[in-house]
mmCIF file of C-alpha atoms and ligand atoms in Angstrom:
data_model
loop_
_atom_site.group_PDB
_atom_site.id
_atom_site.type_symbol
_atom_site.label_atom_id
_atom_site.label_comp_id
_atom_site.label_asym_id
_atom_site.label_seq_id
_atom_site.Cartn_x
_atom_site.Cartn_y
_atom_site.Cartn_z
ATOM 1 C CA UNK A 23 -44.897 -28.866 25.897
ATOM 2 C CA UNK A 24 -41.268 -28.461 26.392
ATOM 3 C CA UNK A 25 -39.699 -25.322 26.832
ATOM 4 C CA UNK A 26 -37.456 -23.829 23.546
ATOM 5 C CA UNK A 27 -34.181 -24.866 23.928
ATOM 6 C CA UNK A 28 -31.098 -22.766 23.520
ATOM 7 C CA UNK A 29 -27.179 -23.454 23.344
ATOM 8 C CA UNK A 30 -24.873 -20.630 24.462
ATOM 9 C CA UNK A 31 -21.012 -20.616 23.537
ATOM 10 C CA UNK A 32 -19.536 -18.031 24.557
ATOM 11 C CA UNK A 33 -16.299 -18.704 23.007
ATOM 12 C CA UNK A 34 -13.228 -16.815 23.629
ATOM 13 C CA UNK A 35 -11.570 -12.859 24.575
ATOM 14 C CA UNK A 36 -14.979 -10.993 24.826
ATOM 15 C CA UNK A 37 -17.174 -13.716 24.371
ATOM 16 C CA UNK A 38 -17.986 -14.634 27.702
ATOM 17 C CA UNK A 39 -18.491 -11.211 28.911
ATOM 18 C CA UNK A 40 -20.938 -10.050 26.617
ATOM 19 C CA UNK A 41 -22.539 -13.535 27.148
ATOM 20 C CA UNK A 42 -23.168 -12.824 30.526
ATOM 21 C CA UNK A 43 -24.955 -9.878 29.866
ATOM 22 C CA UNK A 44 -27.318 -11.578 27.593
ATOM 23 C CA UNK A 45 -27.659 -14.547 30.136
ATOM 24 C CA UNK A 46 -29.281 -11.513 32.654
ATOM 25 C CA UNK A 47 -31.669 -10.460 29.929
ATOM 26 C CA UNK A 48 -32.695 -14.337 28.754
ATOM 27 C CA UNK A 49 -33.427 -14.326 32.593
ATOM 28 C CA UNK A 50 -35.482 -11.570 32.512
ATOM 29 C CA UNK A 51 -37.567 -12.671 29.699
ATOM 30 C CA UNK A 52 -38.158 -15.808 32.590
ATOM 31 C CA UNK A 53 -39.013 -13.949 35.266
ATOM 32 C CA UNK A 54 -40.912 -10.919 33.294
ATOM 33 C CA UNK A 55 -42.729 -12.093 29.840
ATOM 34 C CA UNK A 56 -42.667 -15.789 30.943
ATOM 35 C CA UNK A 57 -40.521 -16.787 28.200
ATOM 36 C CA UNK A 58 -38.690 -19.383 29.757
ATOM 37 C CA UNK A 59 -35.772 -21.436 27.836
ATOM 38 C CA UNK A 60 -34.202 -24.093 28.448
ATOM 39 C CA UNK A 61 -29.867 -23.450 28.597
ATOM 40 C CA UNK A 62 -27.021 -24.847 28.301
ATOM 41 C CA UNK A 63 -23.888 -23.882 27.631
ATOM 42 C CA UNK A 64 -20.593 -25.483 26.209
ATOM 43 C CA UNK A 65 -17.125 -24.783 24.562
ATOM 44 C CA UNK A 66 -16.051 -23.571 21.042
ATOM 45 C CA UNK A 67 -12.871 -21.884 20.058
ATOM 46 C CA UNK A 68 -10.135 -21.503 21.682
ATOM 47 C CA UNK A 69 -11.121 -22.492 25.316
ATOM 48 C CA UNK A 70 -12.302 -25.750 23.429
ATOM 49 C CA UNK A 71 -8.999 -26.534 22.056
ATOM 50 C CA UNK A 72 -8.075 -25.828 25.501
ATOM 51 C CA UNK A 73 -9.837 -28.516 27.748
ATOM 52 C CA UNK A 74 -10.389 -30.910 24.511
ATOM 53 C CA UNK A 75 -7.801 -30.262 21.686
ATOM 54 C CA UNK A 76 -10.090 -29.324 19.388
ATOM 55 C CA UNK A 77 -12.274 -26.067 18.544
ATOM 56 C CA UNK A 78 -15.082 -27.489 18.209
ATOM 57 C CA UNK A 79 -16.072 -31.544 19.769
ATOM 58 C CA UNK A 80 -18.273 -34.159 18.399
ATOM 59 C CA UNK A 81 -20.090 -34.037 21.184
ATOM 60 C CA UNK A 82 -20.981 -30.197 21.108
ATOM 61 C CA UNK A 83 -21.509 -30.154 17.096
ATOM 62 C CA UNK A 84 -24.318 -32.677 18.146
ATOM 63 C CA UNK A 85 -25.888 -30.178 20.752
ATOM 64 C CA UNK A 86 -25.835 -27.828 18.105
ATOM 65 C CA UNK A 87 -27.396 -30.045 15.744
ATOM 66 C CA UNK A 88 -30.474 -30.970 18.492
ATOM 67 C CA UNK A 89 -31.219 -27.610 20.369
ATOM 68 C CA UNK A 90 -33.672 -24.864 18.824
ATOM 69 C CA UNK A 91 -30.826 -21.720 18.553
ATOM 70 C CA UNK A 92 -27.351 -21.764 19.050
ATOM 71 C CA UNK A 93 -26.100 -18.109 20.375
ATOM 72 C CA UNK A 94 -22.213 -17.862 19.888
ATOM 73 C CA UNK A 95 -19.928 -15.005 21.576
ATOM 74 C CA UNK A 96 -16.615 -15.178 19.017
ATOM 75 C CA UNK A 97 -14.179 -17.412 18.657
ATOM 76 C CA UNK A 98 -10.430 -16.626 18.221
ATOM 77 C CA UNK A 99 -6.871 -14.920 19.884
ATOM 78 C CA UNK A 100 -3.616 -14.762 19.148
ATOM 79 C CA UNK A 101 -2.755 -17.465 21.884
ATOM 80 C CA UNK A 102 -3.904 -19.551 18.930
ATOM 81 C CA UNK A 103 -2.186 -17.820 16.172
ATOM 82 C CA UNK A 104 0.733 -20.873 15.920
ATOM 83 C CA UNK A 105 -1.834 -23.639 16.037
ATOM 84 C CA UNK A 106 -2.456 -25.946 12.724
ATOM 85 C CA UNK A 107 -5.025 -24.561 10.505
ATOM 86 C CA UNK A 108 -7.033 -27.307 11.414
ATOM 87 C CA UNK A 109 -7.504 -27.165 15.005
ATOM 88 C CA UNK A 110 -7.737 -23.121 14.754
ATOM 89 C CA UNK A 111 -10.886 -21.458 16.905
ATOM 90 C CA UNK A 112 -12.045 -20.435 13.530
ATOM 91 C CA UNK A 113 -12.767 -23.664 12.539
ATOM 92 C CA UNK A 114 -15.121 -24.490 15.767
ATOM 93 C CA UNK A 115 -17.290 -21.510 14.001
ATOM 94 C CA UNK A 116 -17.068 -23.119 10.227
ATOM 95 C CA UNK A 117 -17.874 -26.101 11.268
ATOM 96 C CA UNK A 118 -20.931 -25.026 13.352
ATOM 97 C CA UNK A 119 -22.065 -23.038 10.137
ATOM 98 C CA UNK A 120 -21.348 -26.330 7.610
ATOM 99 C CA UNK A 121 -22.548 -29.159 9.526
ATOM 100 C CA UNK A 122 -25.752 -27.162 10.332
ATOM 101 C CA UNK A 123 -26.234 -26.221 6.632
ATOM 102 C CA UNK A 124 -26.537 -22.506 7.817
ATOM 103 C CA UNK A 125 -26.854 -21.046 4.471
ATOM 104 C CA UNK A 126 -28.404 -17.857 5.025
ATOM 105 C CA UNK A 127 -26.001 -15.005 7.186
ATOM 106 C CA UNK A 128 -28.119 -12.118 8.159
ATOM 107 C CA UNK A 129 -26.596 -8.999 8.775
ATOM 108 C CA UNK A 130 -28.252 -6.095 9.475
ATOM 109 C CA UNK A 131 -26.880 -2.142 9.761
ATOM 110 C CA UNK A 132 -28.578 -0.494 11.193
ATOM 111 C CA UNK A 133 -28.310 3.163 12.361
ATOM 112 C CA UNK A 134 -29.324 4.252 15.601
ATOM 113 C CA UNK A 135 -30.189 8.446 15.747
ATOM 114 C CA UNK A 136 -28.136 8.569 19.029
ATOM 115 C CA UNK A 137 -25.287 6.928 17.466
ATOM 116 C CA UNK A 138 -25.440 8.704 13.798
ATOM 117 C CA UNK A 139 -22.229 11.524 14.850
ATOM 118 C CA UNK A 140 -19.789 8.352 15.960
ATOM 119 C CA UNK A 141 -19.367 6.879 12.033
ATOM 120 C CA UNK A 142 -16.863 7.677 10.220
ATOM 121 C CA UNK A 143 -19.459 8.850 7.487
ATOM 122 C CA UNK A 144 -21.361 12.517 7.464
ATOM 123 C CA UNK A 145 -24.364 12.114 9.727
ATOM 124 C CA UNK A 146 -26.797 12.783 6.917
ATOM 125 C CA UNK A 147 -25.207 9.572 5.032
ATOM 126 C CA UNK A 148 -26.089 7.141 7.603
ATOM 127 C CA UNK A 149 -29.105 8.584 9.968
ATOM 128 C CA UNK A 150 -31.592 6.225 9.610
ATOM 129 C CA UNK A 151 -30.122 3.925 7.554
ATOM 130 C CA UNK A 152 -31.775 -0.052 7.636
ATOM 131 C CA UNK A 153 -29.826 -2.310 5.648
ATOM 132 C CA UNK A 154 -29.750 -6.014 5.766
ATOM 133 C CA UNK A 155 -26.942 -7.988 3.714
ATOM 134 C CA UNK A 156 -27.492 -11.510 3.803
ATOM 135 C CA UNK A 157 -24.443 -13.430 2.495
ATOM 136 C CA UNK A 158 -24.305 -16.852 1.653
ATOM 137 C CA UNK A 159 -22.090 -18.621 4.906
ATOM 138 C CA UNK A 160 -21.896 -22.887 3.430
ATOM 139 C CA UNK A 161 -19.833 -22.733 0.178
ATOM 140 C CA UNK A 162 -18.050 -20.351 -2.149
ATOM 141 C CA UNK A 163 -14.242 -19.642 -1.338
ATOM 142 C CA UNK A 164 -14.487 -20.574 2.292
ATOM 143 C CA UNK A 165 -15.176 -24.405 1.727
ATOM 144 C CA UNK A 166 -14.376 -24.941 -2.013
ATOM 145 C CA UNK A 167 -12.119 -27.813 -2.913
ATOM 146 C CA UNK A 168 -9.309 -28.148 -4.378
ATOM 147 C CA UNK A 169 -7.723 -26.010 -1.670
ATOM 148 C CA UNK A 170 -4.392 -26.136 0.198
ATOM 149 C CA UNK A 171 -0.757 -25.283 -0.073
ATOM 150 C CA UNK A 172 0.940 -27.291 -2.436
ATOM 151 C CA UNK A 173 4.444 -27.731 -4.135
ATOM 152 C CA UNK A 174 4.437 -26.759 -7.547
ATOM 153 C CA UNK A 175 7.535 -26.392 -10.185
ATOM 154 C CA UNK A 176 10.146 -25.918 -7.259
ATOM 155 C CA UNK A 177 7.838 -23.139 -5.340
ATOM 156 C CA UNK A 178 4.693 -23.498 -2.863
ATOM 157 C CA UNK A 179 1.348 -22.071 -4.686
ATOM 158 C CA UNK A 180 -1.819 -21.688 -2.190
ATOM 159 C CA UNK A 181 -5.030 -22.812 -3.569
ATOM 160 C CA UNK A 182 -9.080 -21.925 -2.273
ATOM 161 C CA UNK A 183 -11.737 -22.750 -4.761
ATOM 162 C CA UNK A 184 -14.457 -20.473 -5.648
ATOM 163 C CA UNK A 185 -17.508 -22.734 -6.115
ATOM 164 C CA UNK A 186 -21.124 -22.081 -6.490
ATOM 165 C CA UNK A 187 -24.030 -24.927 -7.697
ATOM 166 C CA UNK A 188 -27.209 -23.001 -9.117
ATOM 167 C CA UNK A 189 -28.981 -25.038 -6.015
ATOM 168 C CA UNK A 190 -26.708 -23.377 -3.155
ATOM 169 C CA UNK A 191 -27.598 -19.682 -5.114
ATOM 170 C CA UNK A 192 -31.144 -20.136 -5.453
ATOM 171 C CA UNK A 193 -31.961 -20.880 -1.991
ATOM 172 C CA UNK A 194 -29.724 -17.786 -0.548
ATOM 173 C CA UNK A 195 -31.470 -15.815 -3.439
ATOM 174 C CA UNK A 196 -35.080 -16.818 -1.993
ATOM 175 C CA UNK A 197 -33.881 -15.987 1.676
ATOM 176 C CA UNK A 198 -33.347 -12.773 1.027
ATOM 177 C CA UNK A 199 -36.259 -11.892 -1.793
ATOM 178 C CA UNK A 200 -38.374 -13.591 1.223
ATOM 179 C CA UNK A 201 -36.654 -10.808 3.599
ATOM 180 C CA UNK A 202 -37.176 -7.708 1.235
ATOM 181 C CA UNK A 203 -40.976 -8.969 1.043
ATOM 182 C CA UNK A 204 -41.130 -7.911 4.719
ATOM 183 C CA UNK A 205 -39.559 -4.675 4.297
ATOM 184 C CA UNK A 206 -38.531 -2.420 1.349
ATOM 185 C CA UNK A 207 -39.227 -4.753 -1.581
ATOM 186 C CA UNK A 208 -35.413 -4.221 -3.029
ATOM 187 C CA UNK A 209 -32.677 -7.015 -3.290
ATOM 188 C CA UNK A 210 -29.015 -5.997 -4.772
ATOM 189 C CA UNK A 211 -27.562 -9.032 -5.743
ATOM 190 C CA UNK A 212 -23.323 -8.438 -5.968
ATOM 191 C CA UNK A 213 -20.620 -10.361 -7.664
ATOM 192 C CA UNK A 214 -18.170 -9.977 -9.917
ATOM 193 C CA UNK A 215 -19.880 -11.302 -13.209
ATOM 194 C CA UNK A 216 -17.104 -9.209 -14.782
ATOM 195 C CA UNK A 217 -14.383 -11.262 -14.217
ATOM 196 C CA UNK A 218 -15.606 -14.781 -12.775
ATOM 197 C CA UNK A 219 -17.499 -17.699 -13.983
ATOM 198 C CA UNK A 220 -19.055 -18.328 -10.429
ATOM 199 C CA UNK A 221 -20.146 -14.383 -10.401
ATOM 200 C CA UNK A 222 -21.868 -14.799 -14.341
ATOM 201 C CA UNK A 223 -23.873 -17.940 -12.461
ATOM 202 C CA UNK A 224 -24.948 -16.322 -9.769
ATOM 203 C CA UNK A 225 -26.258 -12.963 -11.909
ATOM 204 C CA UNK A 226 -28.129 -15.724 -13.778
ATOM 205 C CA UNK A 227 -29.582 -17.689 -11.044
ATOM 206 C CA UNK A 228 -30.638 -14.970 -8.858
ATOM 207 C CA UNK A 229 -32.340 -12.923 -11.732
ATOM 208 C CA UNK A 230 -34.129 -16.461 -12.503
ATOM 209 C CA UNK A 231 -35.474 -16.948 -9.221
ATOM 210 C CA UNK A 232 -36.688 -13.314 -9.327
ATOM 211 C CA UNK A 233 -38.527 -14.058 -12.839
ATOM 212 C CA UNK A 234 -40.123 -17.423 -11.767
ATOM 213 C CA UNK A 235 -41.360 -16.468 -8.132
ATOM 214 C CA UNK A 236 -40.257 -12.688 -7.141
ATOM 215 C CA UNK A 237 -41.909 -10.185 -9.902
ATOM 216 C CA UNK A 238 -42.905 -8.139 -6.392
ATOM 217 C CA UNK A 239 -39.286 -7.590 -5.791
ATOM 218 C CA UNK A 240 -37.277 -4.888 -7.215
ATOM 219 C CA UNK A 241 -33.657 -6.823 -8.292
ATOM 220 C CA UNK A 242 -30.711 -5.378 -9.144
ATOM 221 C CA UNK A 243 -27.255 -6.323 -10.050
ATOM 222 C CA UNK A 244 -24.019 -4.566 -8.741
ATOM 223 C CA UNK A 245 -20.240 -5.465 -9.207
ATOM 224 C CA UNK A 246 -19.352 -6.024 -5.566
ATOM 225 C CA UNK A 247 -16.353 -3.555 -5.800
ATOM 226 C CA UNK A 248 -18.566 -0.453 -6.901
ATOM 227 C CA UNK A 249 -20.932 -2.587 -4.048
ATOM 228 C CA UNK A 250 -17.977 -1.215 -1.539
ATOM 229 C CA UNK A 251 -17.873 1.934 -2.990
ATOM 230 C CA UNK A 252 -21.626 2.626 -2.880
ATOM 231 C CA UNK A 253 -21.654 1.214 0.745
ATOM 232 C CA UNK A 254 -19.584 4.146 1.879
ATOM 233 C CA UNK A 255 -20.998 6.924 -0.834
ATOM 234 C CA UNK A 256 -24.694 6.374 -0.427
ATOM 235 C CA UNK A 257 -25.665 3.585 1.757
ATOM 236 C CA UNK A 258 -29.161 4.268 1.999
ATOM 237 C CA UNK A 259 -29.622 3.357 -1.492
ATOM 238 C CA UNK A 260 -29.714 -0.098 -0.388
ATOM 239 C CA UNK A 261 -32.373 -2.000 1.051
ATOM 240 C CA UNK A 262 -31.748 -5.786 0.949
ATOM 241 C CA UNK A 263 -28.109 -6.576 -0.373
ATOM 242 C CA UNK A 264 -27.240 -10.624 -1.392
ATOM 243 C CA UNK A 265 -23.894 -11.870 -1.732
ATOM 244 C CA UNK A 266 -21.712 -14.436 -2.178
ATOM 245 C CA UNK A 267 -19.224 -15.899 1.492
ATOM 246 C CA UNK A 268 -16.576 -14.019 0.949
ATOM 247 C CA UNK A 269 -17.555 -10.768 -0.403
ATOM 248 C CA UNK A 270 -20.324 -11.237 2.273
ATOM 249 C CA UNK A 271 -17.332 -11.236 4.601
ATOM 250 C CA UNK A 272 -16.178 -7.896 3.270
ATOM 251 C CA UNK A 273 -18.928 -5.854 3.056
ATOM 252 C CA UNK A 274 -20.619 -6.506 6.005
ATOM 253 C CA UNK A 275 -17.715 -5.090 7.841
ATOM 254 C CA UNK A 276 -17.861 -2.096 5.682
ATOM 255 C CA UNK A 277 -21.488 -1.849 6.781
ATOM 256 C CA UNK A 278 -20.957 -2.257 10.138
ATOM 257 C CA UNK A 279 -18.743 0.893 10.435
ATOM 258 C CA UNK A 280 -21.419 2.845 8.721
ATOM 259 C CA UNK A 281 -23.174 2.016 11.572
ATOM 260 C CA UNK A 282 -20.695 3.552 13.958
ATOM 261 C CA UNK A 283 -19.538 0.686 16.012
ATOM 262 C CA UNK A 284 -18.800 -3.039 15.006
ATOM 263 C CA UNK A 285 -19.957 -3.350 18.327
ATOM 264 C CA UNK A 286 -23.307 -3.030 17.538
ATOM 265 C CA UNK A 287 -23.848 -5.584 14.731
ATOM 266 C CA UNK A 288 -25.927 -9.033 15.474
ATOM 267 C CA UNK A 289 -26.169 -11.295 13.216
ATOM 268 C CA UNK A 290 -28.561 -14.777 12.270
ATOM 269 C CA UNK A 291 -27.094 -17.559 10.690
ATOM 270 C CA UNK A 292 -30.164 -19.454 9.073
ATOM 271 C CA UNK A 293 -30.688 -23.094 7.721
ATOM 272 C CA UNK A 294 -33.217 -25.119 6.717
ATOM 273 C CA UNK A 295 -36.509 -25.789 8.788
ATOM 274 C CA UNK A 296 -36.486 -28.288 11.264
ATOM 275 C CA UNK A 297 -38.734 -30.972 12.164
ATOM 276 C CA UNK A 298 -40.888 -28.572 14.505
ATOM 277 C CA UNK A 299 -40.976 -26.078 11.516
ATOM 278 C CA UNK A 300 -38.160 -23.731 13.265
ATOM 279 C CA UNK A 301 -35.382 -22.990 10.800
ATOM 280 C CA UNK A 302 -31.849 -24.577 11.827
ATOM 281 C CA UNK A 303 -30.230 -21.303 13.537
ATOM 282 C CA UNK A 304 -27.110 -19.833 14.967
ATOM 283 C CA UNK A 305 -26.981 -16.140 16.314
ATOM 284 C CA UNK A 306 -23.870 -14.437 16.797
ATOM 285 C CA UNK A 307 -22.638 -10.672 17.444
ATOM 286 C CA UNK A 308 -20.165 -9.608 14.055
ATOM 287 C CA UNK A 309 -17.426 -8.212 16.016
ATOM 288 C CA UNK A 310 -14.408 -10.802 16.720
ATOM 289 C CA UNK A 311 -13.192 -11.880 19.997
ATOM 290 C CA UNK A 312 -11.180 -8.523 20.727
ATOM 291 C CA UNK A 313 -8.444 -9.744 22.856
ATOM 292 C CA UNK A 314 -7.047 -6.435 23.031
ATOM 293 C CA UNK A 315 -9.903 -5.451 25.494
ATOM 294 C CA UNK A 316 -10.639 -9.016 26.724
ATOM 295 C CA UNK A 317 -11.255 -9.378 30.042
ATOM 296 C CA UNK A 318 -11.188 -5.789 31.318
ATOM 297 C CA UNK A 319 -15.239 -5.559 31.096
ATOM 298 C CA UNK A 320 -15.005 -2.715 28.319
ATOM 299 C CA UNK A 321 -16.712 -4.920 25.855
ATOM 300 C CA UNK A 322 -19.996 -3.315 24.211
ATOM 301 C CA UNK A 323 -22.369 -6.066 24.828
ATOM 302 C CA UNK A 324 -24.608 -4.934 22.551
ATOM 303 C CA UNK A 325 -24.617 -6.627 19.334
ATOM 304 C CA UNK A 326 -24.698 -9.897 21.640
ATOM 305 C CA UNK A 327 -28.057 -8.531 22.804
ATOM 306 C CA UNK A 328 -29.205 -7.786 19.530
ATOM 307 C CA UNK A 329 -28.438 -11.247 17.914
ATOM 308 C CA UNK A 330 -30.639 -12.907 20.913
ATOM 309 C CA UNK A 331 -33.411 -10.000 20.263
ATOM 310 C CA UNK A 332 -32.734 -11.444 16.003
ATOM 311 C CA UNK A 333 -33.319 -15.361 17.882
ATOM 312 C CA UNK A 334 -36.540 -14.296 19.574
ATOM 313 C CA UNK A 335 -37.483 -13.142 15.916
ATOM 314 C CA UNK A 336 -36.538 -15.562 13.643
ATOM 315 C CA UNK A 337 -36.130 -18.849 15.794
ATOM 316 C CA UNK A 338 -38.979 -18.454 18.380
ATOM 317 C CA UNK A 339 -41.726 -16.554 16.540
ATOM 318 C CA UNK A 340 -41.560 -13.306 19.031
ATOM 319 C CA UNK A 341 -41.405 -10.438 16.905
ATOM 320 C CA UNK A 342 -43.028 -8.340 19.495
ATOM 321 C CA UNK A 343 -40.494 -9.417 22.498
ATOM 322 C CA UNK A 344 -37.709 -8.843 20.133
ATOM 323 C CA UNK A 345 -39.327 -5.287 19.184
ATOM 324 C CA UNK A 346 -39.514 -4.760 22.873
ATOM 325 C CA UNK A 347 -35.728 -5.371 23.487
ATOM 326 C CA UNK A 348 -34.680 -3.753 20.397
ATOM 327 C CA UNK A 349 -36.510 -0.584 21.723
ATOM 328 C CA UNK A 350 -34.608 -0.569 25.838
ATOM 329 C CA UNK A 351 -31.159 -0.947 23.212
ATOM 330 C CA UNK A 352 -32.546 2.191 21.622
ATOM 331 C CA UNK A 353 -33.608 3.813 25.133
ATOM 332 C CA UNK A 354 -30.475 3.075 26.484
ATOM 333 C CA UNK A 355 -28.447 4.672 23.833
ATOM 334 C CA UNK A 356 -30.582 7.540 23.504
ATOM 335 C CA UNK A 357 -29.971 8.149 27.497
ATOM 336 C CA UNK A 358 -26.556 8.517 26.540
ATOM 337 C CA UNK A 359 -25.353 5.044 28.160
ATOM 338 C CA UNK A 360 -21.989 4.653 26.190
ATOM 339 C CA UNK A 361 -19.637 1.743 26.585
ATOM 340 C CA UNK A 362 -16.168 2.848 25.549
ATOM 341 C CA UNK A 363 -16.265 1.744 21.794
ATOM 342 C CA UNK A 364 -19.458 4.241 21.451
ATOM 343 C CA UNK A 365 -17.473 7.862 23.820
ATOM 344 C CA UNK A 366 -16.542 10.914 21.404
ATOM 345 C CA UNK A 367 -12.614 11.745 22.373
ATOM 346 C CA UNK A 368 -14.273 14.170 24.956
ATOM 347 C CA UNK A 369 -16.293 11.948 26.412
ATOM 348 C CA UNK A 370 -16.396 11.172 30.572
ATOM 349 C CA UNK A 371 -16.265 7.259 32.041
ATOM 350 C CA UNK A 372 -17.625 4.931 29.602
ATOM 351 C CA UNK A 373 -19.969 2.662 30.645
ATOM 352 C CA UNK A 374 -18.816 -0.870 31.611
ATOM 353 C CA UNK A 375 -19.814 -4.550 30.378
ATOM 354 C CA UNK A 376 -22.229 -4.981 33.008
ATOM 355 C CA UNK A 377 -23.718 -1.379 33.538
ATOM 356 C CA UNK A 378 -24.505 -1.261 29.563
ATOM 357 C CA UNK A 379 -26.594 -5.020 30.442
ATOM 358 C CA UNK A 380 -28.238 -3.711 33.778
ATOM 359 C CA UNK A 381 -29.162 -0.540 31.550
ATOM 360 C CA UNK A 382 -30.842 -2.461 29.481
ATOM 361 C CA UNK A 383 -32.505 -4.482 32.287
ATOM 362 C CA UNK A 384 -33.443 -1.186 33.644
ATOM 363 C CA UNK A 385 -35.232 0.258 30.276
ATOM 364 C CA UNK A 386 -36.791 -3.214 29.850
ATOM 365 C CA UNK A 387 -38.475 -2.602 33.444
ATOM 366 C CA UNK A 388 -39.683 0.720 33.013
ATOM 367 C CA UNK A 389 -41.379 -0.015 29.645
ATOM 368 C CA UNK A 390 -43.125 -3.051 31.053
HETATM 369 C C1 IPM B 5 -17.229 -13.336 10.302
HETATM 370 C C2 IPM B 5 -15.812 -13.644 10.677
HETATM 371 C C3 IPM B 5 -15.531 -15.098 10.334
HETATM 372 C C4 IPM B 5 -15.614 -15.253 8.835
HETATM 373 C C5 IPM B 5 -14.214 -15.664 10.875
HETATM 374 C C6 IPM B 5 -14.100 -15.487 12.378
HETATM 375 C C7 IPM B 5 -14.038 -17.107 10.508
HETATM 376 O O1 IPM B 5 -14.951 -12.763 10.051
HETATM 377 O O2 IPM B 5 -18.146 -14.025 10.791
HETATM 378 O O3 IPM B 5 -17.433 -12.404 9.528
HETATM 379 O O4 IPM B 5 -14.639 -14.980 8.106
HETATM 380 O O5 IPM B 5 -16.671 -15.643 8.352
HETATM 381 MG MG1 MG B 6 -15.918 -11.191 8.984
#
């Protein structure tokens, strides 16, 4: 049998450096478990646009499309602020996510104990907390049509669509009553059924699919504003949240500063299954490209980790391996290893790029 194959685009700013660090952990799982991929690497973003005038080329999409997991550093800079809409990085990454059918976005918060004093939240509030929002990453506002700038009565008028079929809301809806099944049996589904046709649908369809196949499964329904507000009052309340693209957007960013860096956040993109039973998949860290520290190995590589630790998990079938590099993260931070995004004011010489990755390394070797 072939090795598992993997496709790594490291993308643009901070991409490529936290890439590397992950690269020296993939290797390790070689050399150490015997987990042995097989990787390539290519362009997206910026850097693609670059070398091939476009974020994102034929020829890569169809990598994508053929390899077992995609892992993706960010995508984006404001070199490419002027470009045309569509030849931005961005839409390297919303293509990837489209073409693939990547319907599922997992993104978990997750507090670590050594980390609980750096969010902006009371320690009590977010020690401990376990959340996982999965938002919905193939339709809604991002990709509904009609969209555009048009001319309209003498003035411009900019148009997105907010669009939802009840087939594109039940399968999210079973993704993440599938997830809560493995964990704390509680899905919040949020929209705004208050004020939007798309948000009554959803209410409907997801508190369907709990009636027909999900009685197991506590469900309930939140506005996504109060969503926001209970995110920051009591975010423990939550165990499994589903929501729609763009309020999927939104919140998980809220939840990723409960967590006390946005450079600890992976994240799964998840499709269909493939042939071989392995679900389409792209893994990629939730922070941005941060240009602002690109290049100047200050990046927290973290989160980069963590979305190849969510691959090993939910591409490759190795909950235990993933366990095992989730725990060297947690080793790591409870030694006090801090990159600078994670050093109080007070704090002495954070940690750079590569000695948060050869920490890691380091904990993964003395837990062997
Ligand atoms: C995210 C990002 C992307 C999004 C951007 C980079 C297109 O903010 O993954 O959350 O809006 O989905
Ligand atoms: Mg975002």
């Amino acid at each position: 049998m072939s090795n598992p194959s993997l496709l790594i685009l490291p993308g643009d700013g901070i991409g490529p450096e936290v890439m590397a660090e992950v690269r020296k952990i993939i290797d390790w799982f070689a050399d150490r478990r015997g987990l042995v991929f097989d990787v390539s690497e290519d362009l997206v973003g910026g850097c693609s646009y670059d070398k091939h005038g476009t974020p994102l080329t034929d020829e890569v999409m169809a990598k994508a499309q053929s390899v077992d997991a995609v892992l993706l550093g960010a995508v984006g800079g404001p070199a490419y602020d002027d470009l045309d809409f569509s030849v931005k990085p961005e839409r390297g990454l919303l293509r990837l996510r489209k073409e693939m059918d990547l319907f599922a976005n997992l993104r978990p918060a997750q507090c670590f104990d050594a980390l609980a004093d750096f969010s902006s939240l009371k320690r009590d509030i977010v020690a401990g907390l376990d959340i996982m929002i999965v938002r919905e990453l193939t339709s809604g506002s991002y990709f509904g049509e009609p969209r555009g700038i048009f001319e309209e009565n003498g003035e411009r008028v900019g148009i997105n669509t907010q669009r939802y079929t009840e087939s594109e809301i039940d399968r999210v809806a079973r993704a993440a009553f599938d997830l809560a099944r493995k964990r704390d049996k509680r899905v919040c589904s949020m929209e705004k059924a208050n004020v939007m046709e798309s948000g009554i649908l959803w209410r409907e369809v997801v508190q369907a699919v709990h009636d027909a196949d999900y009685p197991d499964i506590e469900l309930t329904h939140m506005y996504a504003d109060n969503g926001g507000m209970q995110l920051v009052r009591n975010p423990k309340q939550f165990d499994v949240i589903v929501t729609d693209n763009l309020f999927g957007d939104l919140l998980s960013d809220v939840a990723a500063m409960l967590t006390g860096s946005l450079g600890m956040l992976p994240s799964a993109s998840l499709g269909a299954p493939m042939e071989n039973g392995r679900p389409k998949a792209l893994y990629e860290p939730v922070h941005g490209s941060a240009p602002d520290i690109a290049g100047q190995g200050k990046a927290n590589p973290i989160a980069c980790v963590l979305s190849f630790a969510m691959a090993l998990r939910y591409s490759f079938d190795k909950g235990d391996e993933a366990a095992r590099l989730e725990g060297a993260v947690e080793q790591v931070l409870a030694d006090g290893v801090r990159s600078a995004d994670l050093m109080q004011a007070e704090g002495g010489k954070p940690a750079s790029t590569s000695e948060m990755g050869d920490a890691i390394i380091a904990a993964l070797e003395n837990n062997l």
